[in-house]
Coordinates of C-alpha atoms in Angstrom, one line a residue:
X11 CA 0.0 0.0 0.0
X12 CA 0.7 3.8 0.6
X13 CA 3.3 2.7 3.3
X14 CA 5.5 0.6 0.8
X15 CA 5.4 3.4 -1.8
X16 CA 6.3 5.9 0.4
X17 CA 9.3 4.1 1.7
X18 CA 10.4 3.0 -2.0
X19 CA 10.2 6.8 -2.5
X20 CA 12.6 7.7 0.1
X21 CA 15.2 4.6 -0.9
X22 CA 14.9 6.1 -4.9
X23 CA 15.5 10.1 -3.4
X24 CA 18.3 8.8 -1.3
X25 CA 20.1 6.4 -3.6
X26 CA 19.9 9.2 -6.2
X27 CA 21.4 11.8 -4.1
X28 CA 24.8 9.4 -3.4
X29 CA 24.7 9.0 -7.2
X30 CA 24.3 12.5 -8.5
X31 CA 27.3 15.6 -8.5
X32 CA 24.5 18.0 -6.6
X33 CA 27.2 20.6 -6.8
X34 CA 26.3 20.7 -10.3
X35 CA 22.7 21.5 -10.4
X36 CA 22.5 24.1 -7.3
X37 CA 20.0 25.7 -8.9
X38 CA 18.0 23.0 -10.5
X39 CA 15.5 20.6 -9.4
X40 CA 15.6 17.0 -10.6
X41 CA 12.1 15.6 -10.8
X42 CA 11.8 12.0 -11.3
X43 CA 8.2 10.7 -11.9
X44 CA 7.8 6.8 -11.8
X45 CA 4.4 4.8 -13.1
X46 CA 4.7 1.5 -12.3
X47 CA 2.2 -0.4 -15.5
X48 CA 2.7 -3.6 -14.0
X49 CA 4.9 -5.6 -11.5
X50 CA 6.0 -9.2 -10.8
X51 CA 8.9 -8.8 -8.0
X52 CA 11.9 -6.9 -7.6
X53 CA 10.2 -3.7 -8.4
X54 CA 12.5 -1.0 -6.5
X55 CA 15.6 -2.7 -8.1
X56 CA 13.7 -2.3 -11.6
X57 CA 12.4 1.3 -11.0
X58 CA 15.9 2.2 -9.7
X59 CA 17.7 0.7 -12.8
X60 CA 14.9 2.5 -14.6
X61 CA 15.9 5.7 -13.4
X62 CA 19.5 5.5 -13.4
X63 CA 19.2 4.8 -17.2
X64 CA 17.0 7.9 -17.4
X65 CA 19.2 10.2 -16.0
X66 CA 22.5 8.8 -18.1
X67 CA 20.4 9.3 -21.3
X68 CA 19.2 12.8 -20.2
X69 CA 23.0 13.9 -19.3
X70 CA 23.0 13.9 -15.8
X71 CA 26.4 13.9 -14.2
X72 CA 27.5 10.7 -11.5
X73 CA 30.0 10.0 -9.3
X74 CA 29.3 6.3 -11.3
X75 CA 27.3 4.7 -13.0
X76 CA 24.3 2.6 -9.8
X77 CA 23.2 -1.0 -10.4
X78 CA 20.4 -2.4 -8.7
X79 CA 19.3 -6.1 -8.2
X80 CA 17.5 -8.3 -5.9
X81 CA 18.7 -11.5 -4.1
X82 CA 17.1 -13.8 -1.5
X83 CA 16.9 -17.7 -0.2
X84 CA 13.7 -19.4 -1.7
X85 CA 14.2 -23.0 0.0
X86 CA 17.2 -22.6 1.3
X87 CA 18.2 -21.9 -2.8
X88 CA 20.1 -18.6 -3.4
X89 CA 17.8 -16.9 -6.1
X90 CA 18.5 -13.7 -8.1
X91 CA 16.1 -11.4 -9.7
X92 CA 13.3 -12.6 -6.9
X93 CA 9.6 -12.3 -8.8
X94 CA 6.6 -11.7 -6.5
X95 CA 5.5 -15.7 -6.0
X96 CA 9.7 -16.2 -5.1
X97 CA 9.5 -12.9 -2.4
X98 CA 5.8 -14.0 -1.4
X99 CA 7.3 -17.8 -0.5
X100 CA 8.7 -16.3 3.1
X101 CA 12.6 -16.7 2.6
X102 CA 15.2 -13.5 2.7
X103 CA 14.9 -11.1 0.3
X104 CA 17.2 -8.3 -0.5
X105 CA 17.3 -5.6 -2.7
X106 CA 20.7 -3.6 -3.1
X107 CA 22.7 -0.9 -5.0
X108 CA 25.8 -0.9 -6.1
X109 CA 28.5 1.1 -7.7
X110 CA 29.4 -0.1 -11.3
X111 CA 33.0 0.5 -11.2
X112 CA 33.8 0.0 -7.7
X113 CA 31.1 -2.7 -6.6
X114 CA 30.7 -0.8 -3.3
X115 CA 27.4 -1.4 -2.1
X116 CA 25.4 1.9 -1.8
X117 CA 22.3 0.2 -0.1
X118 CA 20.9 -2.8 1.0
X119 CA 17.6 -3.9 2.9
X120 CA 17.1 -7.1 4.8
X121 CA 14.2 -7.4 6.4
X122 CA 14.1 -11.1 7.8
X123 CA 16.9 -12.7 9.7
X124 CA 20.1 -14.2 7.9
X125 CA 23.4 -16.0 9.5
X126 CA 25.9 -13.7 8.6
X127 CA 27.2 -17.0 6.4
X128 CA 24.0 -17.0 4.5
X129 CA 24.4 -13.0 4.4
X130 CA 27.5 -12.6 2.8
X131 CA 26.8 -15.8 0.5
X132 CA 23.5 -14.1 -0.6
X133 CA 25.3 -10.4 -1.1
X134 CA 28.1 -11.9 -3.2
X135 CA 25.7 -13.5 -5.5
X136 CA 23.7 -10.2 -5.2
X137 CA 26.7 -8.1 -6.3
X138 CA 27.3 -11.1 -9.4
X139 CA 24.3 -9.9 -10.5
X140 CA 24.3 -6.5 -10.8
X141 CA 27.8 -7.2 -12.8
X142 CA 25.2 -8.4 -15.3
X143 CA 22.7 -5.8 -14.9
X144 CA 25.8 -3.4 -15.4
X145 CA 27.0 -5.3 -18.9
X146 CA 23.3 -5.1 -20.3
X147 CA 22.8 -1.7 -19.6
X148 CA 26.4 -0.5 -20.5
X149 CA 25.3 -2.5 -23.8
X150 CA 22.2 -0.6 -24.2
X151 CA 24.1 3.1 -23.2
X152 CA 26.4 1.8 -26.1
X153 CA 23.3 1.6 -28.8
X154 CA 21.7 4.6 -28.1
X155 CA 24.9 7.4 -27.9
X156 CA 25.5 5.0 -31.4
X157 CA 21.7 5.9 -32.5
X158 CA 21.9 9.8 -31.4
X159 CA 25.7 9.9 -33.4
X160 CA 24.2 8.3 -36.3
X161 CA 20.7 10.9 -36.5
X162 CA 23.1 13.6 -35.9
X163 CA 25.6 12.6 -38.9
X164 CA 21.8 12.8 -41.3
X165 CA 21.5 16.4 -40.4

């Protein structure tokens, strides 16, 4: 409901303000509006990556380039990319951020409990997978600066 939105808000606002050279736009305001069509897990990882590509392709300047991803346990199985009947079967479930170059982890939520084995087992595999999130959007960057070069070459 209202409570989750409100709380994905504040994670989006905050991860976005480690991610974006403020000193840049002291006189600006960066809106970022979100509709959400449809969802089937791992939606603040996917409105995160969402918005990250938005604000590369509009020209905003980072400190680097944020990943998001999701990772949890579904029967004792280490699962990335959770959808909502793998979150809704009760096992961990962890959304983080990372930095593309630098891997550092800019936030993470873990809302059930986790042996710190199980923790860092989950995080490493969470961190593998925003190394893929990273390649496929790098890929994608790629494409479109390609696309813009090439309309720009027809004028």
């Amino acid at each position: 409901g209202d409570r989750r939105v409100t709380e994905q808000e504040s994670v989006v606002e905050q991860t976005l303000r480690s991610a974006v050279i403020t000193d840049l736009y002291l006189k600006s305001q960066i809106s970022v509006v979100v509709h959400v069509l449809e969802a089937d897990g791992s939606i603040l990882a996917t409105i995160l990556n969402a918005v990250f590509l938005a604000l590369m392709q509009a020209g905003i300047s980072m400190y680097d380039m944020l990943v998001a991803s999701t990772v949890g346990y579904v029967k004792g199985k280490v699962v990335l990319d959770m959808n909502q009947t793998e979150i809704a079967a009760g096992g961990a479930y962890i959304p983080l951020v990372v930095k593309a170059r630098t891997e550092e982890v800019v936030f993470m939520q873990l809302d059930s409990t986790l042996s710190f084995e199980l923790l860092e087992e989950a995080m490493l595999h969470g961190v593998k997978g925003c190394k893929q999130i990273r390649v496929f959007q790098e890929s994608v960057m790629k494409r479109y600066m390609q696309s813009q070069k090439e309309r720009q070459g027809k004028k």
